[in-house]
């Protein structure tokens, strides 16, 4: 397919996939993100001619054409890679970044100690990549977040939009079959700071990526 040019000269940074927070050399805390949604967005932006940097957590997906891919593992690495890729015209945070990480990574595999049937892990908050991008100077012209929710999707998504200072937030329901994590299809409800809301889908993530990019293009100054 011929690449489009409508976004040529625009720089996009897209994050995708999960992060893995190591506990010891063999164990980690992860999540169910496959990277499909973020990779579809990076591919769609590149097809429209944007210069795309894709910061990817650990996923089993081939790189989209004409995209510069940076592989990371942890939330801290994703944070550093995204901020290093700025300045950009648009940041899209589709990655499922861990909110918590072990305070320390054990140097050796944790052993089952005789007489102990519980293990307490101390977790500390990770940096919020999306909020840090939204307050970065120079700020991307458009900062787009996702909200992965199991309940009260609209209320939680609008609260995240405001708390994180983003321009658009794409809310999706997780924890059910056929949307959110891992599936090929999804439904997005996109909210903007000015009260705008639009439902996209249900549809394959590849189609949703194009529909979300249409909204992004309309709002990209
Ligand atoms: O990867 P797939 O299997 O295709 O699934 C797609 C998806 C469900 C992962 C995707 O559509 C999605 O919802 N991504 C965001 C997942 C998430 O972490 O949502 P959240 O509601 O916990 O976070 C809100 C926003 O803050 C997100 O843009 C997230 O990238 C960002 N965030 C969160 C925590 C953190 N420390 N830094 C962040 O930047």
PDB file of N, CA and C and ligand atoms in Angstrom, residues 15 17 32-38 91 93-99 126-131 144-149 160 164 169-170 172 174 180-183 186 188 205, ligand 1:
ATOM      1  N   UNK A  15       3.253   4.446  22.820  1.00  0.00           N
ATOM      2  CA  UNK A  15       3.688   3.362  23.704  1.00  0.00           C
ATOM      3  C   UNK A  15       2.684   2.225  23.601  1.00  0.00           C
ATOM      4  N   UNK A  17       1.868  -2.223  24.719  1.00  0.00           N
ATOM      5  CA  UNK A  17       2.241  -3.455  25.417  1.00  0.00           C
ATOM      6  C   UNK A  17       2.281  -3.301  26.925  1.00  0.00           C
ATOM      7  N   UNK A  32      -1.890  -8.332  31.084  1.00  0.00           N
ATOM      8  CA  UNK A  32      -2.354  -9.071  29.912  1.00  0.00           C
ATOM      9  C   UNK A  32      -2.211  -8.326  28.592  1.00  0.00           C
ATOM     10  N   UNK A  33      -1.633  -7.152  28.565  1.00  0.00           N
ATOM     11  CA  UNK A  33      -1.563  -6.407  27.295  1.00  0.00           C
ATOM     12  C   UNK A  33      -0.738  -7.170  26.262  1.00  0.00           C
ATOM     13  N   UNK A  34      -1.297  -7.276  25.053  1.00  0.00           N
ATOM     14  CA  UNK A  34      -0.607  -7.966  23.947  1.00  0.00           C
ATOM     15  C   UNK A  34       0.171  -6.992  23.071  1.00  0.00           C
ATOM     16  N   UNK A  35      -0.149  -5.709  23.181  1.00  0.00           N
ATOM     17  CA  UNK A  35       0.471  -4.706  22.313  1.00  0.00           C
ATOM     18  C   UNK A  35      -0.311  -4.439  21.037  1.00  0.00           C
ATOM     19  N   UNK A  36      -1.390  -5.225  20.778  1.00  0.00           N
ATOM     20  CA  UNK A  36      -2.090  -5.096  19.479  1.00  0.00           C
ATOM     21  C   UNK A  36      -2.637  -3.687  19.240  1.00  0.00           C
ATOM     22  N   UNK A  37      -3.240  -3.095  20.273  1.00  0.00           N
ATOM     23  CA  UNK A  37      -3.866  -1.776  20.094  1.00  0.00           C
ATOM     24  C   UNK A  37      -2.800  -0.725  19.763  1.00  0.00           C
ATOM     25  N   UNK A  38      -1.729  -0.703  20.535  1.00  0.00           N
ATOM     26  CA  UNK A  38      -0.676   0.302  20.317  1.00  0.00           C
ATOM     27  C   UNK A  38       0.054   0.094  18.997  1.00  0.00           C
ATOM     28  N   UNK A  91       1.662  12.341  21.442  1.00  0.00           N
ATOM     29  CA  UNK A  91       1.992  11.130  22.206  1.00  0.00           C
ATOM     30  C   UNK A  91       0.707  10.340  22.394  1.00  0.00           C
ATOM     31  N   UNK A  93      -0.541   7.103  24.527  1.00  0.00           N
ATOM     32  CA  UNK A  93      -0.154   6.156  25.585  1.00  0.00           C
ATOM     33  C   UNK A  93      -1.094   4.967  25.610  1.00  0.00           C
ATOM     34  N   UNK A  94      -0.795   3.961  24.765  1.00  0.00           N
ATOM     35  CA  UNK A  94      -1.627   2.747  24.743  1.00  0.00           C
ATOM     36  C   UNK A  94      -1.024   1.643  25.603  1.00  0.00           C
ATOM     37  N   UNK A  95       0.170   1.869  26.138  1.00  0.00           N
ATOM     38  CA  UNK A  95       0.817   0.827  26.949  1.00  0.00           C
ATOM     39  C   UNK A  95       0.091   0.652  28.274  1.00  0.00           C
ATOM     40  N   UNK A  96       0.100  -0.574  28.758  1.00  0.00           N
ATOM     41  CA  UNK A  96      -0.419  -0.867  30.090  1.00  0.00           C
ATOM     42  C   UNK A  96       0.774  -0.828  31.043  1.00  0.00           C
ATOM     43  N   UNK A  97       1.067   0.379  31.498  1.00  0.00           N
ATOM     44  CA  UNK A  97       2.251   0.599  32.329  1.00  0.00           C
ATOM     45  C   UNK A  97       1.915   0.204  33.775  1.00  0.00           C
ATOM     46  N   UNK A  98       2.788  -0.562  34.398  1.00  0.00           N
ATOM     47  CA  UNK A  98       2.533  -0.961  35.790  1.00  0.00           C
ATOM     48  C   UNK A  98       2.441   0.270  36.679  1.00  0.00           C
ATOM     49  N   UNK A  99       1.494   0.250  37.604  1.00  0.00           N
ATOM     50  CA  UNK A  99       1.375   1.347  38.578  1.00  0.00           C
ATOM     51  C   UNK A  99       2.281   1.125  39.777  1.00  0.00           C
ATOM     52  N   UNK A 126       5.129   3.630  40.466  1.00  0.00           N
ATOM     53  CA  UNK A 126       5.981   3.975  39.329  1.00  0.00           C
ATOM     54  C   UNK A 126       5.694   5.429  38.930  1.00  0.00           C
ATOM     55  N   UNK A 127       6.568   5.980  38.097  1.00  0.00           N
ATOM     56  CA  UNK A 127       6.295   7.328  37.561  1.00  0.00           C
ATOM     57  C   UNK A 127       5.155   7.231  36.557  1.00  0.00           C
ATOM     58  N   UNK A 128       4.323   8.259  36.466  1.00  0.00           N
ATOM     59  CA  UNK A 128       3.216   8.283  35.512  1.00  0.00           C
ATOM     60  C   UNK A 128       3.711   8.887  34.190  1.00  0.00           C
ATOM     61  N   UNK A 129       3.908   8.022  33.205  1.00  0.00           N
ATOM     62  CA  UNK A 129       4.477   8.462  31.922  1.00  0.00           C
ATOM     63  C   UNK A 129       3.558   9.491  31.268  1.00  0.00           C
ATOM     64  N   UNK A 130       2.258   9.157  31.229  1.00  0.00           N
ATOM     65  CA  UNK A 130       1.295  10.012  30.540  1.00  0.00           C
ATOM     66  C   UNK A 130       1.241  11.410  31.168  1.00  0.00           C
ATOM     67  N   UNK A 131       1.156  11.463  32.489  1.00  0.00           N
ATOM     68  CA  UNK A 131       1.092  12.767  33.169  1.00  0.00           C
ATOM     69  C   UNK A 131       2.395  13.532  32.963  1.00  0.00           C
ATOM     70  N   UNK A 144      -2.615  11.922  24.075  1.00  0.00           N
ATOM     71  CA  UNK A 144      -3.757  11.010  24.044  1.00  0.00           C
ATOM     72  C   UNK A 144      -3.486   9.837  24.979  1.00  0.00           C
ATOM     73  N   UNK A 145      -4.380   9.659  25.946  1.00  0.00           N
ATOM     74  CA  UNK A 145      -4.229   8.541  26.869  1.00  0.00           C
ATOM     75  C   UNK A 145      -5.283   7.489  26.630  1.00  0.00           C
ATOM     76  N   UNK A 146      -5.131   6.362  27.278  1.00  0.00           N
ATOM     77  CA  UNK A 146      -6.146   5.314  27.310  1.00  0.00           C
ATOM     78  C   UNK A 146      -6.609   5.162  28.744  1.00  0.00           C
ATOM     79  N   UNK A 147      -7.782   4.624  28.932  1.00  0.00           N
ATOM     80  CA  UNK A 147      -8.246   4.261  30.276  1.00  0.00           C
ATOM     81  C   UNK A 147      -8.790   2.848  30.197  1.00  0.00           C
ATOM     82  N   UNK A 148      -8.190   1.958  30.945  1.00  0.00           N
ATOM     83  CA  UNK A 148      -8.629   0.558  30.970  1.00  0.00           C
ATOM     84  C   UNK A 148      -9.423   0.363  32.254  1.00  0.00           C
ATOM     85  N   UNK A 149     -10.715   0.116  32.114  1.00  0.00           N
ATOM     86  CA  UNK A 149     -11.599   0.085  33.289  1.00  0.00           C
ATOM     87  C   UNK A 149     -12.459  -1.175  33.286  1.00  0.00           C
ATOM     88  N   UNK A 160      -9.526  10.457  34.820  1.00  0.00           N
ATOM     89  CA  UNK A 160      -8.126  10.312  34.377  1.00  0.00           C
ATOM     90  C   UNK A 160      -7.739  11.421  33.404  1.00  0.00           C
ATOM     91  N   UNK A 164      -4.640  13.622  34.665  1.00  0.00           N
ATOM     92  CA  UNK A 164      -3.364  13.471  33.952  1.00  0.00           C
ATOM     93  C   UNK A 164      -3.107  14.621  32.973  1.00  0.00           C
ATOM     94  N   UNK A 169      -8.903  11.028  25.798  1.00  0.00           N
ATOM     95  CA  UNK A 169      -8.691   9.735  26.458  1.00  0.00           C
ATOM     96  C   UNK A 169      -9.617   8.719  25.810  1.00  0.00           C
ATOM     97  N   UNK A 170      -9.051   7.564  25.471  1.00  0.00           N
ATOM     98  CA  UNK A 170      -9.817   6.482  24.840  1.00  0.00           C
ATOM     99  C   UNK A 170     -10.078   5.434  25.905  1.00  0.00           C
ATOM    100  N   UNK A 172     -11.611   2.010  27.387  1.00  0.00           N
ATOM    101  CA  UNK A 172     -12.081   0.676  26.988  1.00  0.00           C
ATOM    102  C   UNK A 172     -12.323  -0.198  28.202  1.00  0.00           C
ATOM    103  N   UNK A 174     -12.116  -3.529  30.231  1.00  0.00           N
ATOM    104  CA  UNK A 174     -11.223  -4.692  30.317  1.00  0.00           C
ATOM    105  C   UNK A 174     -11.833  -5.715  31.271  1.00  0.00           C
ATOM    106  N   UNK A 180     -10.741  -4.816  25.057  1.00  0.00           N
ATOM    107  CA  UNK A 180      -9.628  -4.571  25.971  1.00  0.00           C
ATOM    108  C   UNK A 180      -8.414  -5.421  25.669  1.00  0.00           C
ATOM    109  N   UNK A 181      -7.875  -6.049  26.701  1.00  0.00           N
ATOM    110  CA  UNK A 181      -6.629  -6.808  26.585  1.00  0.00           C
ATOM    111  C   UNK A 181      -6.761  -8.020  25.656  1.00  0.00           C
ATOM    112  N   UNK A 182      -5.732  -8.257  24.891  1.00  0.00           N
ATOM    113  CA  UNK A 182      -5.478  -9.494  24.124  1.00  0.00           C
ATOM    114  C   UNK A 182      -6.362  -9.703  22.900  1.00  0.00           C
ATOM    115  N   UNK A 183      -7.615  -9.283  22.927  1.00  0.00           N
ATOM    116  CA  UNK A 183      -8.514  -9.630  21.820  1.00  0.00           C
ATOM    117  C   UNK A 183      -8.153  -8.824  20.565  1.00  0.00           C
ATOM    118  N   UNK A 186     -12.141  -4.402  19.758  1.00  0.00           N
ATOM    119  CA  UNK A 186     -12.241  -3.529  20.931  1.00  0.00           C
ATOM    120  C   UNK A 186     -13.367  -2.522  20.684  1.00  0.00           C
ATOM    121  N   UNK A 188     -13.968   1.597  21.812  1.00  0.00           N
ATOM    122  CA  UNK A 188     -13.368   2.747  22.500  1.00  0.00           C
ATOM    123  C   UNK A 188     -14.416   3.839  22.658  1.00  0.00           C
ATOM    124  N   UNK A 205      -9.107  -3.928  16.109  1.00  0.00           N
ATOM    125  CA  UNK A 205      -8.222  -2.865  16.596  1.00  0.00           C
ATOM    126  C   UNK A 205      -7.551  -2.112  15.447  1.00  0.00           C
TER     127      UNK A 205
HETATM  128  O1  LIG B   1      -2.359  -4.378  24.240  1.00  0.00           O
HETATM  129  P1  LIG B   1      -3.724  -4.971  23.924  1.00  0.00           P
HETATM  130  O2  LIG B   1      -3.831  -6.424  24.306  1.00  0.00           O
HETATM  131  O3  LIG B   1      -4.137  -4.693  22.495  1.00  0.00           O
HETATM  132  O4  LIG B   1      -4.805  -4.229  24.859  1.00  0.00           O
HETATM  133  C1  LIG B   1      -5.066  -2.867  24.668  1.00  0.00           C
HETATM  134  C2  LIG B   1      -5.141  -2.119  26.007  1.00  0.00           C
HETATM  135  C3  LIG B   1      -6.354  -2.621  26.803  1.00  0.00           C
HETATM  136  C4  LIG B   1      -3.840  -2.346  26.822  1.00  0.00           C
HETATM  137  C5  LIG B   1      -5.266  -0.587  25.649  1.00  0.00           C
HETATM  138  O5  LIG B   1      -6.425  -0.404  24.872  1.00  0.00           O
HETATM  139  C6  LIG B   1      -5.319   0.252  26.919  1.00  0.00           C
HETATM  140  O6  LIG B   1      -6.358   0.455  27.528  1.00  0.00           O
HETATM  141  N1  LIG B   1      -4.114   0.755  27.331  1.00  0.00           N
HETATM  142  C7  LIG B   1      -3.965   1.475  28.618  1.00  0.00           C
HETATM  143  C8  LIG B   1      -3.858   0.461  29.728  1.00  0.00           C
HETATM  144  C9  LIG B   1      -3.702   1.134  31.077  1.00  0.00           C
HETATM  145  O7  LIG B   1      -2.658   1.004  31.699  1.00  0.00           O
HETATM  146  O8  LIG B   1      -4.711   1.891  31.455  1.00  0.00           O
HETATM  147  P2  LIG B   1      -4.813   2.718  32.843  1.00  0.00           P
HETATM  148  O9  LIG B   1      -6.229   3.127  32.926  1.00  0.00           O
HETATM  149  O10 LIG B   1      -4.226   1.911  33.980  1.00  0.00           O
HETATM  150  O11 LIG B   1      -3.861   3.945  32.599  1.00  0.00           O
HETATM  151  C10 LIG B   1      -4.339   5.178  32.093  1.00  0.00           C
HETATM  152  C11 LIG B   1      -3.311   5.820  31.187  1.00  0.00           C
HETATM  153  O12 LIG B   1      -2.143   6.165  31.950  1.00  0.00           O
HETATM  154  C12 LIG B   1      -2.833   4.953  30.016  1.00  0.00           C
HETATM  155  O13 LIG B   1      -2.673   5.782  28.874  1.00  0.00           O
HETATM  156  C13 LIG B   1      -1.470   4.441  30.494  1.00  0.00           C
HETATM  157  O14 LIG B   1      -0.570   4.222  29.393  1.00  0.00           O
HETATM  158  C14 LIG B   1      -0.996   5.605  31.356  1.00  0.00           C
HETATM  159  N2  LIG B   1      -0.069   5.252  32.446  1.00  0.00           N
HETATM  160  C15 LIG B   1      -0.469   4.486  33.492  1.00  0.00           C
HETATM  161  C16 LIG B   1       0.399   4.239  34.531  1.00  0.00           C
HETATM  162  C17 LIG B   1       1.716   4.764  34.466  1.00  0.00           C
HETATM  163  N3  LIG B   1       2.608   4.528  35.435  1.00  0.00           N
HETATM  164  N4  LIG B   1       2.090   5.523  33.419  1.00  0.00           N
HETATM  165  C18 LIG B   1       1.211   5.772  32.405  1.00  0.00           C
HETATM  166  O15 LIG B   1       1.573   6.461  31.444  1.00  0.00           O
END
